mmCIF file of C-alpha atoms in Angstrom:
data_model
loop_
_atom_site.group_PDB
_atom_site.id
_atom_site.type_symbol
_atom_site.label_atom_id
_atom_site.label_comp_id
_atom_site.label_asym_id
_atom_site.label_seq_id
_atom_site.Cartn_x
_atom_site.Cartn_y
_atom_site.Cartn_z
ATOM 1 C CA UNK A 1 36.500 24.187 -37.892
ATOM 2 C CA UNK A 2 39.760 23.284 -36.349
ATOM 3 C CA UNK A 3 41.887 19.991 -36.727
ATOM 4 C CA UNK A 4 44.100 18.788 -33.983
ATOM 5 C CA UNK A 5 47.821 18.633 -35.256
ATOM 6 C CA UNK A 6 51.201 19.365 -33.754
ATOM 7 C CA UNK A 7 50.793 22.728 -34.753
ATOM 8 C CA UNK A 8 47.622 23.343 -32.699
ATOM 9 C CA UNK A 9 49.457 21.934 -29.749
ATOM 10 C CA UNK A 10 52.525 23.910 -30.338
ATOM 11 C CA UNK A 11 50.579 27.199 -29.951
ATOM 12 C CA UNK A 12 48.305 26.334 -27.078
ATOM 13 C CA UNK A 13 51.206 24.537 -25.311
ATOM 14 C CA UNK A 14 53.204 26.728 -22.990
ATOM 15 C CA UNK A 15 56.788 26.054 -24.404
ATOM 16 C CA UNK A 16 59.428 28.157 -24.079
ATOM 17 C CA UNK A 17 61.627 27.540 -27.252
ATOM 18 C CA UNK A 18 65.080 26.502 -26.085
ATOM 19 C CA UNK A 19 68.301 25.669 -26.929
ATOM 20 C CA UNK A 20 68.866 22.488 -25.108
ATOM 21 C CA UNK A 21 65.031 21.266 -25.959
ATOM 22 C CA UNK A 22 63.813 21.369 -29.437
ATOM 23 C CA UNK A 23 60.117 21.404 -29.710
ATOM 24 C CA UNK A 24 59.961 17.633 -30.736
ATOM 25 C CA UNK A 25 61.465 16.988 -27.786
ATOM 26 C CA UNK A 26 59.568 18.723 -25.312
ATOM 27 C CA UNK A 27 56.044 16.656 -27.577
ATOM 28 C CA UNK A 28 57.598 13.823 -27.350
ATOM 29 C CA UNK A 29 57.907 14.397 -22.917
ATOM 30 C CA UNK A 30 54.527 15.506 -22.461
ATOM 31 C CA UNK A 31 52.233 13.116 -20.354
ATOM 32 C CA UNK A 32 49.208 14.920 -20.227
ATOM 33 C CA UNK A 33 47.746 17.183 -22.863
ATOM 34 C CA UNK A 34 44.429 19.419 -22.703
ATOM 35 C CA UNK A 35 42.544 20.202 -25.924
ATOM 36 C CA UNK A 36 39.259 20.332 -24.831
ATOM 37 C CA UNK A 37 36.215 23.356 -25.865
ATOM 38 C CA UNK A 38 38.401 23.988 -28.958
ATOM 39 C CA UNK A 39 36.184 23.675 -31.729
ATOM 40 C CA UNK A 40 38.204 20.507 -32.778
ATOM 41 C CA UNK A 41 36.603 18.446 -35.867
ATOM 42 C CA UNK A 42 38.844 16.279 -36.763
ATOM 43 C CA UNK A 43 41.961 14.384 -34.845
ATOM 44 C CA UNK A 44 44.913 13.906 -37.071
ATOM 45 C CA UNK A 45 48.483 12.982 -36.816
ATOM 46 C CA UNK A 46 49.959 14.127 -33.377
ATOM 47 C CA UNK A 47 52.221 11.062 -33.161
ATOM 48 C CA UNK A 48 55.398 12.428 -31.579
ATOM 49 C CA UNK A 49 53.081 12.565 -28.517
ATOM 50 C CA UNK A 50 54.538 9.106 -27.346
ATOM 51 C CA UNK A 51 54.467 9.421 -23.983
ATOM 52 C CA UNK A 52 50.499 10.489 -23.276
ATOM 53 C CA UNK A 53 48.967 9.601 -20.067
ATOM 54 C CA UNK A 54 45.929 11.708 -20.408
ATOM 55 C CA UNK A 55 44.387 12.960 -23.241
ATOM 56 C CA UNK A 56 41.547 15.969 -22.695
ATOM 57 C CA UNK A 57 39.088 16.008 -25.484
ATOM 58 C CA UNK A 58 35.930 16.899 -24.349
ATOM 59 C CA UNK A 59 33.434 19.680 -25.756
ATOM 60 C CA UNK A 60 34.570 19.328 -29.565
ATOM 61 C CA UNK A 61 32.912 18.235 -32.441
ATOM 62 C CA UNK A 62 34.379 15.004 -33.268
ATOM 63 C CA UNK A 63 32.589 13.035 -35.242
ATOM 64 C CA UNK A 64 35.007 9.963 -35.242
ATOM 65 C CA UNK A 65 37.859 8.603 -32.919
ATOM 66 C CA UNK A 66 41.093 8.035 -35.204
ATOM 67 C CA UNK A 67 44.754 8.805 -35.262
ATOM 68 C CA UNK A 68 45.329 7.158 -31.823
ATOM 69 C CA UNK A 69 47.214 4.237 -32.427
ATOM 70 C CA UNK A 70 50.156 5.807 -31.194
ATOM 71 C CA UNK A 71 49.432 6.630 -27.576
ATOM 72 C CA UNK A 72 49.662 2.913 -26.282
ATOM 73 C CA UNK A 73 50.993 4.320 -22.991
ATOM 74 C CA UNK A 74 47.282 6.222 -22.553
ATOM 75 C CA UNK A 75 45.664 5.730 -19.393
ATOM 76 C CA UNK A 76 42.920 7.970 -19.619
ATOM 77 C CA UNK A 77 40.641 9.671 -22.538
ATOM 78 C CA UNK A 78 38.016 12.239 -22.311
ATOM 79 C CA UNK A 79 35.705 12.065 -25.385
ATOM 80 C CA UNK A 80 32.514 13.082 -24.250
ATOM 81 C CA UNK A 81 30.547 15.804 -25.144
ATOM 82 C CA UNK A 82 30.979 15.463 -28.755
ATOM 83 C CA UNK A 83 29.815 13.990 -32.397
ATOM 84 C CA UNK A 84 30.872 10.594 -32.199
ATOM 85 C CA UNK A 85 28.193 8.530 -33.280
ATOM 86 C CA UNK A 86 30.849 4.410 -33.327
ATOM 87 C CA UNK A 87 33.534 3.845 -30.711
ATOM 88 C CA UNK A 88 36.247 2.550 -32.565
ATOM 89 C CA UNK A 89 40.121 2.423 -33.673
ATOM 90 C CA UNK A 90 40.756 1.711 -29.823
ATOM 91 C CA UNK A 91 42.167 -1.160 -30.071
ATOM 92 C CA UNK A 92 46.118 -0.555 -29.607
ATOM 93 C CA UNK A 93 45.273 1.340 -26.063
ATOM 94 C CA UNK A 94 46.442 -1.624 -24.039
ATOM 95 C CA UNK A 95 46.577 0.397 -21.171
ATOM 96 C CA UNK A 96 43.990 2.038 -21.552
ATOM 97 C CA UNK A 97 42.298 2.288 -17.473
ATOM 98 C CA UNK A 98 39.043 5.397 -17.979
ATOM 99 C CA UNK A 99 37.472 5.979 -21.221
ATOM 100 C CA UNK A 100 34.477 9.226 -21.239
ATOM 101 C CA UNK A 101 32.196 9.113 -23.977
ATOM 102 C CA UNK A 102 28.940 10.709 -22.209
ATOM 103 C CA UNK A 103 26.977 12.864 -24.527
ATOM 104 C CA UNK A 104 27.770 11.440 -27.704
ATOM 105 C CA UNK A 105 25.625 9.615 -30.617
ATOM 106 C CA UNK A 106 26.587 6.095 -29.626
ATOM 107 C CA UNK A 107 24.246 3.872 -29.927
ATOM 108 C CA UNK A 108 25.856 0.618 -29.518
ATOM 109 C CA UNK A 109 29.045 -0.057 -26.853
ATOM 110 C CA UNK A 110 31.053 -2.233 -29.193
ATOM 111 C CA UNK A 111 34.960 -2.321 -30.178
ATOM 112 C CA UNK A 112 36.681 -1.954 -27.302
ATOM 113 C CA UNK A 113 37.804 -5.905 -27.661
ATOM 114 C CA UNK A 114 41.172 -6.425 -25.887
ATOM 115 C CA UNK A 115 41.093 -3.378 -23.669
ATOM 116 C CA UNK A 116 42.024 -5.654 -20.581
ATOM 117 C CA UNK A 117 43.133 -2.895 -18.192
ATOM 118 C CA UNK A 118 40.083 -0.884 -18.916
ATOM 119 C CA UNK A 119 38.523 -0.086 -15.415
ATOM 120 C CA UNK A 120 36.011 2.991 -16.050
ATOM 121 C CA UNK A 121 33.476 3.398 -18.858
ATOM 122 C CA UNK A 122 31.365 6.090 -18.606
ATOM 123 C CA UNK A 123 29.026 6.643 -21.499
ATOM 124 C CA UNK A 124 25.919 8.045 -19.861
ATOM 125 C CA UNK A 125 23.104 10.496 -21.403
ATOM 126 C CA UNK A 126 23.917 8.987 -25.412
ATOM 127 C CA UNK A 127 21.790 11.573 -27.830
ATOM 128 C CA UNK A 128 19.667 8.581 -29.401
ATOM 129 C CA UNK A 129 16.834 8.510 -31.874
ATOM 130 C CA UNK A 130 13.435 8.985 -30.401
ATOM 131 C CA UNK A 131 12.614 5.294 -28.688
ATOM 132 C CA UNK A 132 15.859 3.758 -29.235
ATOM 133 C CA UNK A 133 17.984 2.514 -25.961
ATOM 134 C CA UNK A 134 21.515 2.167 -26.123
ATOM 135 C CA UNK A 135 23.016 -1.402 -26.653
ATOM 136 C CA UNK A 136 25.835 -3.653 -25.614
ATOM 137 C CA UNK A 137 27.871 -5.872 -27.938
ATOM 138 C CA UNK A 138 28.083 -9.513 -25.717
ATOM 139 C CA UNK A 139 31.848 -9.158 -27.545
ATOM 140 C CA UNK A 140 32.513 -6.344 -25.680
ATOM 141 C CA UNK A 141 30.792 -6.991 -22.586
ATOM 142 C CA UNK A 142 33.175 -10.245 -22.971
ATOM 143 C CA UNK A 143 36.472 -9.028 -23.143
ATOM 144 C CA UNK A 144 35.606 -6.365 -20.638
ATOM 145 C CA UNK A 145 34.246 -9.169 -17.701
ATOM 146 C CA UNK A 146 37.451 -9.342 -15.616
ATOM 147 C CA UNK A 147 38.075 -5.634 -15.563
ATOM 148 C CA UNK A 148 35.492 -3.213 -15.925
ATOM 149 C CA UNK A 149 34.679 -2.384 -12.096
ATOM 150 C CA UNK A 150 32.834 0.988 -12.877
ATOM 151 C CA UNK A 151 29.955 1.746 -15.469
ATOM 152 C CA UNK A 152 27.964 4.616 -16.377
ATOM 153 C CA UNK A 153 24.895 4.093 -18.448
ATOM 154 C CA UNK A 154 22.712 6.788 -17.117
ATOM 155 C CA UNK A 155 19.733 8.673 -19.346
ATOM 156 C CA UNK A 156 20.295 6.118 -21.976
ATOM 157 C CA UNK A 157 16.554 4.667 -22.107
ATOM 158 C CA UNK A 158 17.488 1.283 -20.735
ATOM 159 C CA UNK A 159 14.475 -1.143 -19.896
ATOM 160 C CA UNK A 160 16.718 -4.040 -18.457
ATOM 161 C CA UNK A 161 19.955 -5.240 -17.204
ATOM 162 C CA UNK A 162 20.656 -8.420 -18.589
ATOM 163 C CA UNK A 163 23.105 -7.934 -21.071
ATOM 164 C CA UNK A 164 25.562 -7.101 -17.865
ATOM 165 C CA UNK A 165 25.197 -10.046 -15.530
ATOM 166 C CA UNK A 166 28.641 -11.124 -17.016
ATOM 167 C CA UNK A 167 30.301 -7.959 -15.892
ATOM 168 C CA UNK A 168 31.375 -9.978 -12.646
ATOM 169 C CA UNK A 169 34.066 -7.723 -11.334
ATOM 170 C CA UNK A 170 31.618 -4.835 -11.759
ATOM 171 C CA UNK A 171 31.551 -2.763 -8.109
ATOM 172 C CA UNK A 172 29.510 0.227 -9.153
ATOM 173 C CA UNK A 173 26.756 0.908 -11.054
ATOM 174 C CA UNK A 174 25.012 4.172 -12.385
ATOM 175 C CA UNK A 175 22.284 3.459 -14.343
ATOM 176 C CA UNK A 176 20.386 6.608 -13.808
ATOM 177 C CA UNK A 177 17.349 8.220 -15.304
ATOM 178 C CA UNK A 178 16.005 4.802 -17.434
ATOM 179 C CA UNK A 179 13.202 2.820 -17.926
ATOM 180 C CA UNK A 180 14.134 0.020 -15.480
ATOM 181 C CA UNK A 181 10.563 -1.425 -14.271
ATOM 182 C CA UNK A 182 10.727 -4.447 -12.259
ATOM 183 C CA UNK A 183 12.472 -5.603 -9.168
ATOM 184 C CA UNK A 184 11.045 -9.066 -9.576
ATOM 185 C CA UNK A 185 8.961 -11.306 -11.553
ATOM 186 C CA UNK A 186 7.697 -14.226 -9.560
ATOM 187 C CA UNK A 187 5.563 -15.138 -11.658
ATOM 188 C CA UNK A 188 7.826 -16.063 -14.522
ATOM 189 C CA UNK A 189 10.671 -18.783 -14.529
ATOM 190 C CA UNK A 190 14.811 -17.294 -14.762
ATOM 191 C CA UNK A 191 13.906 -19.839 -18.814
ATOM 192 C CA UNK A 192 10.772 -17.775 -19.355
ATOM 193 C CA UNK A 193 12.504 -14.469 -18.301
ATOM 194 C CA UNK A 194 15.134 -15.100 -21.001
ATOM 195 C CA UNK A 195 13.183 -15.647 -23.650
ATOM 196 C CA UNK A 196 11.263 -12.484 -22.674
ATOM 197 C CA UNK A 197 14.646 -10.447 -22.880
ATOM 198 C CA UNK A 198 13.184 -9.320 -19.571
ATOM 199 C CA UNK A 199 15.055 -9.963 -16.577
ATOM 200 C CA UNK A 200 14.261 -7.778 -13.164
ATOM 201 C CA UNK A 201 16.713 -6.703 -11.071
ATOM 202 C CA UNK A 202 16.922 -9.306 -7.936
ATOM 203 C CA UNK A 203 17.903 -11.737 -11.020
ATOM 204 C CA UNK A 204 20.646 -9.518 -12.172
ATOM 205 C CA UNK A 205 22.135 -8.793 -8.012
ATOM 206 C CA UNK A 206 22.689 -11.993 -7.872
ATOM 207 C CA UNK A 207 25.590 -12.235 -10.666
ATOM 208 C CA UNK A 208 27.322 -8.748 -9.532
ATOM 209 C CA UNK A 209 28.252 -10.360 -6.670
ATOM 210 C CA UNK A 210 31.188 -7.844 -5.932
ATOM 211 C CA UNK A 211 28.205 -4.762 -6.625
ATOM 212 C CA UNK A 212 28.970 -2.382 -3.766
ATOM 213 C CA UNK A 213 27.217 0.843 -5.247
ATOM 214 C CA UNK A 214 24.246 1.225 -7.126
ATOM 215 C CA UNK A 215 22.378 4.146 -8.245
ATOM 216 C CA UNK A 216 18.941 3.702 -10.170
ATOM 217 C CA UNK A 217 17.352 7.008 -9.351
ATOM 218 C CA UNK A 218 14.862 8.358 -11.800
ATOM 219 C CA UNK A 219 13.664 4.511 -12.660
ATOM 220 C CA UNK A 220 9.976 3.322 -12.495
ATOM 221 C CA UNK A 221 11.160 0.914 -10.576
ATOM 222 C CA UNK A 222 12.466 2.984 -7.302
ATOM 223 C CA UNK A 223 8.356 3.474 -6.946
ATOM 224 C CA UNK A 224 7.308 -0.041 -6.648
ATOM 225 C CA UNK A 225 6.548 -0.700 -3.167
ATOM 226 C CA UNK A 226 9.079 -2.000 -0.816
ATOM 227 C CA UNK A 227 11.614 -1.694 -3.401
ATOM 228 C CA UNK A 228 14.811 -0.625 -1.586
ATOM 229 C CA UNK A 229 14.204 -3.737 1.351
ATOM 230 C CA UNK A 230 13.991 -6.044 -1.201
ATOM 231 C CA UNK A 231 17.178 -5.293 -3.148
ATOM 232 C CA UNK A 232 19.018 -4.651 0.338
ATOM 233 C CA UNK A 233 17.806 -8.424 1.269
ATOM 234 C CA UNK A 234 18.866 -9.594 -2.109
ATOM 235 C CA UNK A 235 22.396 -8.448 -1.868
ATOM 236 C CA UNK A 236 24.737 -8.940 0.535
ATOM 237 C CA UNK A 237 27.517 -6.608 -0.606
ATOM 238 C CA UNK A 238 25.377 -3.615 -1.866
ATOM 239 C CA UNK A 239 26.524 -0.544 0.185
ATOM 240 C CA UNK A 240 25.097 2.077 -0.954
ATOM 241 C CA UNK A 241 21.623 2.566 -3.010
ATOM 242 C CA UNK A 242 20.729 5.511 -4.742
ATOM 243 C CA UNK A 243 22.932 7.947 -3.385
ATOM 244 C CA UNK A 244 21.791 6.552 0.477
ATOM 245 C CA UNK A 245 24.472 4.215 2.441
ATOM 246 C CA UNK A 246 23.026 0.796 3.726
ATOM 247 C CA UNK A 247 23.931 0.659 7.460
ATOM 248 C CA UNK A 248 24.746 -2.812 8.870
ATOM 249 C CA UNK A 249 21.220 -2.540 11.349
ATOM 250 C CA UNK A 250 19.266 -1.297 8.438
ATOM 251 C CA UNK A 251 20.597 -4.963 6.554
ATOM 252 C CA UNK A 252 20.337 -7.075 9.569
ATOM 253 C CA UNK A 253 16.718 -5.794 10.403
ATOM 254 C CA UNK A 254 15.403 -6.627 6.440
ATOM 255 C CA UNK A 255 16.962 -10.066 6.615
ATOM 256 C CA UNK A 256 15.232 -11.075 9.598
ATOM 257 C CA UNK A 257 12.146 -9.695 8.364
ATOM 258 C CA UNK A 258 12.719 -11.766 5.551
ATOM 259 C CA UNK A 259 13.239 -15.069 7.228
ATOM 260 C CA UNK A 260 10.828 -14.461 9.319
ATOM 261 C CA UNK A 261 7.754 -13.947 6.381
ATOM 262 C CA UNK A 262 9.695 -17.043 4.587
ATOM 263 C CA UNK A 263 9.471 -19.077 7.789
ATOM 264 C CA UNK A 264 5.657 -18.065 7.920
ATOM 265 C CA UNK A 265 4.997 -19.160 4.488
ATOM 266 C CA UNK A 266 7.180 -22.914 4.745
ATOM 267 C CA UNK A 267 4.922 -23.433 7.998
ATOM 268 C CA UNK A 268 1.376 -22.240 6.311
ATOM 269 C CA UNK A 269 2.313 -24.779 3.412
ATOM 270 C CA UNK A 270 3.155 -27.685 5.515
ATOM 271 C CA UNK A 271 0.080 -26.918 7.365
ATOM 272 C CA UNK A 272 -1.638 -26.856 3.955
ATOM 273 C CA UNK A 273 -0.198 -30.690 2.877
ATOM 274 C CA UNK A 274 -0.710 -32.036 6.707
ATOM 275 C CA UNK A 275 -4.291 -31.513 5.860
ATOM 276 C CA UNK A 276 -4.859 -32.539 3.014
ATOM 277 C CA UNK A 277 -2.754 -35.609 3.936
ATOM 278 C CA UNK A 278 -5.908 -35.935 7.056
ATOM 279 C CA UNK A 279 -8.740 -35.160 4.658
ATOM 280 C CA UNK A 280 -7.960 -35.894 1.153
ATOM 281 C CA UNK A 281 -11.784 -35.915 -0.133
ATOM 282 C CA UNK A 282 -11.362 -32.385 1.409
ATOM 283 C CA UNK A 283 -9.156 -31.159 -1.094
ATOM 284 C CA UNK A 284 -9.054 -34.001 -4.007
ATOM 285 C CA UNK A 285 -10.700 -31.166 -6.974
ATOM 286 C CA UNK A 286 -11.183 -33.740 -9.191
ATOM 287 C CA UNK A 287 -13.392 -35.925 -7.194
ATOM 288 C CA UNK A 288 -16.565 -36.635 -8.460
ATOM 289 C CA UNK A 289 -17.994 -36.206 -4.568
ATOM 290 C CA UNK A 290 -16.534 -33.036 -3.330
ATOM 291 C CA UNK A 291 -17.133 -33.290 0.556
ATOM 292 C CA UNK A 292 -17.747 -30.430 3.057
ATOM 293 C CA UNK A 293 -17.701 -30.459 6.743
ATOM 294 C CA UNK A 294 -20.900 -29.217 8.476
ATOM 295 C CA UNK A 295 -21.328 -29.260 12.553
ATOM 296 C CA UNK A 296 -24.618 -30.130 14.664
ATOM 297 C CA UNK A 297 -25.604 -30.457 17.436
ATOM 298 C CA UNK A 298 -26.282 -33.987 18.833
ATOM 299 C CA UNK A 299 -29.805 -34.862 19.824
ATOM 300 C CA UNK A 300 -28.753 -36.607 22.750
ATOM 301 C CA UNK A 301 -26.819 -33.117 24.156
ATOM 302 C CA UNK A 302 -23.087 -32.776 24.352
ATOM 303 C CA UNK A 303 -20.109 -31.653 21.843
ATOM 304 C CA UNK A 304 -21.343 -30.821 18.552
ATOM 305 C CA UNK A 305 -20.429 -33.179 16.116
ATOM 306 C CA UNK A 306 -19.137 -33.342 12.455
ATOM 307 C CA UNK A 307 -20.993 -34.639 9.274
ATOM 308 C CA UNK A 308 -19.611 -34.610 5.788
ATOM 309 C CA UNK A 309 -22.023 -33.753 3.156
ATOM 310 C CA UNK A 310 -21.644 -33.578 -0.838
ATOM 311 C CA UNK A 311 -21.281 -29.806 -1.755
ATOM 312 C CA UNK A 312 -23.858 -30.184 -4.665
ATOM 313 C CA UNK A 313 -26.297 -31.991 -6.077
ATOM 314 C CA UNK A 314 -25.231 -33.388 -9.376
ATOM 315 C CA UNK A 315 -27.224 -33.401 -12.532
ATOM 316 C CA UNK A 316 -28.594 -36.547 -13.871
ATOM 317 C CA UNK A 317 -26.527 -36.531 -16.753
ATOM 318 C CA UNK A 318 -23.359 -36.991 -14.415
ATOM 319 C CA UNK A 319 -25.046 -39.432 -12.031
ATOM 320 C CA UNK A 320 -25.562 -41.934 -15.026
ATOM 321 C CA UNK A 321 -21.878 -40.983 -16.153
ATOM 322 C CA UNK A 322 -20.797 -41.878 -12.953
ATOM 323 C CA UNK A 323 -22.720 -45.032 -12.894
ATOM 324 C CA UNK A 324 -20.933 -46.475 -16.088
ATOM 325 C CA UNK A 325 -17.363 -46.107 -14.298
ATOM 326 C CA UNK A 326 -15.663 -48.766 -12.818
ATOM 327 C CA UNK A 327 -16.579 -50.219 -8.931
ATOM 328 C CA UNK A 328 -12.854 -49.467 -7.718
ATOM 329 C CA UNK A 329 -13.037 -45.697 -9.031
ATOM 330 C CA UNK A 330 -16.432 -45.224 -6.479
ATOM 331 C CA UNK A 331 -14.835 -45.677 -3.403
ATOM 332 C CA UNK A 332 -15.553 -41.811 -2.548
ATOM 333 C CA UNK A 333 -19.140 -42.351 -3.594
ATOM 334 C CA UNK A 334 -19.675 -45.314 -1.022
ATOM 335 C CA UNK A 335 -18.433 -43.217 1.661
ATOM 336 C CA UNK A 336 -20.424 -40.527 0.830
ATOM 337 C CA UNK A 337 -23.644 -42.680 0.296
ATOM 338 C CA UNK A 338 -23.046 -44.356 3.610
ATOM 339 C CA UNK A 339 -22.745 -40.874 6.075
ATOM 340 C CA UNK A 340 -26.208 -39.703 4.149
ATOM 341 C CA UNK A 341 -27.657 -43.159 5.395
ATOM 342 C CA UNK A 342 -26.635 -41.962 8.527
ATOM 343 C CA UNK A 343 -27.747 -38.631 8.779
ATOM 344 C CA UNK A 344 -30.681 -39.457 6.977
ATOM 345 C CA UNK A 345 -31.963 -41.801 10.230
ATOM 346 C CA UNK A 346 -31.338 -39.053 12.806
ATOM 347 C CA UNK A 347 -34.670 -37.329 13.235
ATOM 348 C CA UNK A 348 -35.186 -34.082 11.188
ATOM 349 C CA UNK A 349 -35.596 -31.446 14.308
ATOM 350 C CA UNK A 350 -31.998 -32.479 15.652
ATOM 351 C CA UNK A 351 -31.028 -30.736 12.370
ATOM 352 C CA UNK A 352 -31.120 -27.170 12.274
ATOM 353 C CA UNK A 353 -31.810 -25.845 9.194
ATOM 354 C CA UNK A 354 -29.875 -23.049 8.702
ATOM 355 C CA UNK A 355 -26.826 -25.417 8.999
ATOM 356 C CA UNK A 356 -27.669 -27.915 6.261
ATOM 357 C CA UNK A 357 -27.033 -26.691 2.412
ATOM 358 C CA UNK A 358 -28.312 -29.248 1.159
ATOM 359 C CA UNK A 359 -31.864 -29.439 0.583
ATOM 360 C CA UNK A 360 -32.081 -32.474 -1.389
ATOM 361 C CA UNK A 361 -30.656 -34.505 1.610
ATOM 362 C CA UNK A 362 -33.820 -32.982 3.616
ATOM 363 C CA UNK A 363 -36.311 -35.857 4.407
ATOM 364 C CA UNK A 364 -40.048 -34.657 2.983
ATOM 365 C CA UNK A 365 -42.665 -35.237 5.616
ATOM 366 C CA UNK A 366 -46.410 -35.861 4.418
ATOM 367 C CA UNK A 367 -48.592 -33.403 6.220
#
C-alpha cells in the first residue's frame, strides 16, 4: 500500500526544480493539494504543507485520520470513500468550513468539538453493521449549533430526527434513503414522544426554523397520505421539498386549507359544549338515568313534540343500589320519574309504537 509523505507529493506534484525555489519552498506555498484514488493507507508527516486550503483525499484506504494538526489554515477536506471507521484528531482545524466523510465505517458523528467555522458535513451512505443507524454525539451536535448550516445524513438507516432539533442555524437538510416513518403523532404528548426517543417530523420543523431545503426521498414517510401539505403548512421557511420547489400559491393555498379545517373543528366543539351546556342529562355518562329524546305526535294534532325517556331498563340489583344513595344525588331520577308519569297518562294509541324503545314504559291492557 502507499503512505502519504513529502515524497509522494514531490513526485505527483508538477514542480519544476529551480534555482530561486527549493522544493520546501514551493510545499510550503501550495494551497490546494490532490491525492485522491492513490491507494493511500496511511497519512503521515507532510507538515511543511503550512499553507493548505484544500486537501483531496478521497478513494483511499484510510483507516484513520492523523497527522493533520498542522494544516490549521484548512478550509476544506475530502475523506470520503475510504476505511475510516472514528472521526478524530480534528481538533486543531479551526478553520475548518466542509468536511466529506460519505462512504466510510463511521458509526457515530463525534469529535469534531470546537470546529466553530465548520459549515458543511456531509457523511451520507456510512457502511454500518446490519441494523445499526448511525449516531450523533449531543457534544458534537453542541459545539456545532451556531454553524453547521448544511448536513448530509443520507442511506444511513435513520428512524428519527431528534437528536438535531438543536442544529438551529441548520438551512438544508439531506436525509435521504432512511427509515423516517412519521410526520406526526397526535396521539402522543411532545413528554411522551421523548421518552419514546420517537419524535415525527412536524415536531422537529418547528426548531429548524431557518430550514429552507429538505430532501427525505426514499423515506416511509413521503407515502403517508397528505404528507408534503402537511410539512409545507408546518413550515414557513421550507423552500424546497424533495428535490420539488414550494411556490408561494402552492403555500398560501395549504394554509388556508388549514385554517379553514381548524376553524371547522373549534366551531363543531363549541357546538359540542353549547349542548351539552342545554342538555346535560344528555351527555352526563355517568348518570345513573341516561336520557334520550324521542318525538310524537300529539293527540290533540299539531307539532310533534319531545319526550325524554331512560335508555334502559336497569336491573334490580342497581335499582336497590340506587335506592340506598343519598336524596340530593337523585335529582336526575325525579325528573325522570316525573316525565314517565306524564307520558304514562296520555292514552296508549297517541303513541306509536315503532317510536317508543322502551317496552317496560308500555301500559299492559287486560283483554
Amino acid at each position: 500500500m502507499v503512505r502519504l509523505t513529502l515524497d509522494l507529493i514531490s513526485k505527483i506534484s508538477n514542480h519544476k526544480s529551480r534555482r530561486e525555489e527549493s522544493m520546501a519552498q514551493y510545499l510550503r506555498k501550495i494551497t490546494h493539494l490532490n491525492v485522491s484514488d492513490k491507494n493511500i493507507d496511511k497519512i503521515e508527516d507532510f507538515s511543511l504543507c503550512k499553507n493548505l486550503n484544500v486537501l483531496y483525499l478521497y478513494d483511499n484506504h484510510i483507516q484513520q485520520i492523523d497527522n493533520l494538526g498542522f494544516a490549521t489554515n484548512l478550509t476544506h477536506l475530502y475523506l470520503q470513500n475510504n476505511c475510516i471507521s472514528c472521526i478524530e484528531n480534528l481538533e486543531a482545524l479551526k478553520k475548518l468550513e466542509k468536511l466529506y466523510l460519505g462512504g466510510n465505517y463511521i458509526a457515530v458523528v463525534e469529535g469534531l468539538e470546537g470546529l466553530e467555522e465548520l459549515r458543511e458535513l456531509h457523511i451520507e451512505s456510512q457502511r454500518l453493521p446490519l441494523g445499526e443507524k448511525l449516531l450523533f454525539d449531543p457534544r458534537t451536535l453542541h459545539s456545532l449549533a451556531n454553524s453547521l448550516s448544511i448536513l448530509n445524513i443520507s442511506n444511513n438507516n435513520i428512524d428519527e430526527l431528534k437528536d438535531l432539533e438543536i442544529l438551529e442555524n441548520l438551512t438544508q437538510l439531506i436525509a435521504v434513503d432512511n427509515q423516517l416513518q412519521h410526520v406526526k403523532r397526535a396521539q402522543l404528548s411532545t413528554k411522551k414522544m421523548r421518552e419514546l426517543n420517537s419524535v415525527d417530523l412536524e415536531f422537529v420543523l418547528n426548531k429548524l426554523t431557518k430550514l429552507w431545503k429538505m430532501d427525505l426521498n426514499g423515506n416511509p414517510v413521503c407515502l403517508k397520505p397528505k404528507y408534503r401539505d402537511r410539512l409545507i403548512t408546518k413550515s414557513k421557511s421550507l423552500g424546497s421539498l424533495d428535490g420539488k420547489e414550494i411556490k408561494e400559491m402552492e403555500r398560501q393555498f395549504l394554509m388556508n386549507w388549514k385554517a379553514s379545517k381548524d376553524a371547522k373543528k373549534i366551531s363543531k366543539k363549541k357546538t359540542m359544549m353549547n349542548e351539552s351546556a342545554a342538555h346535560p342529562n344528555l351527555y352526563n355518562m355517568e348518570s345513573d338515568n341516561h336520557l334520550v329524546p324521542v318525538y310524537y305526535d300529539s293527540p290533540q294534532g299539531g307539532k310533534s313534540k319531545l319526550v325524554i325517556f331512560s335508555d334502559t331498563q336497569r336491573p334490580r340489583q342497581n335499582r336497590k343500589e340506587s335506592l340506598k344513595q343519598p336524596r340530593e344525588e337523585e335529582s336526575n331520577s325525579d325528573v325522570a320519574e316525573k316525565i314517565r308519569n306524564l307520558i304514562l297518562k296520555t292514552p296508549q294509541s297517541s303513541l306509536p309504537r315503532n317510536d317508543i324503545s322502551e317496552p317496560h314504559l308500555i301500559r299492559k291492557t287486560p283483554f
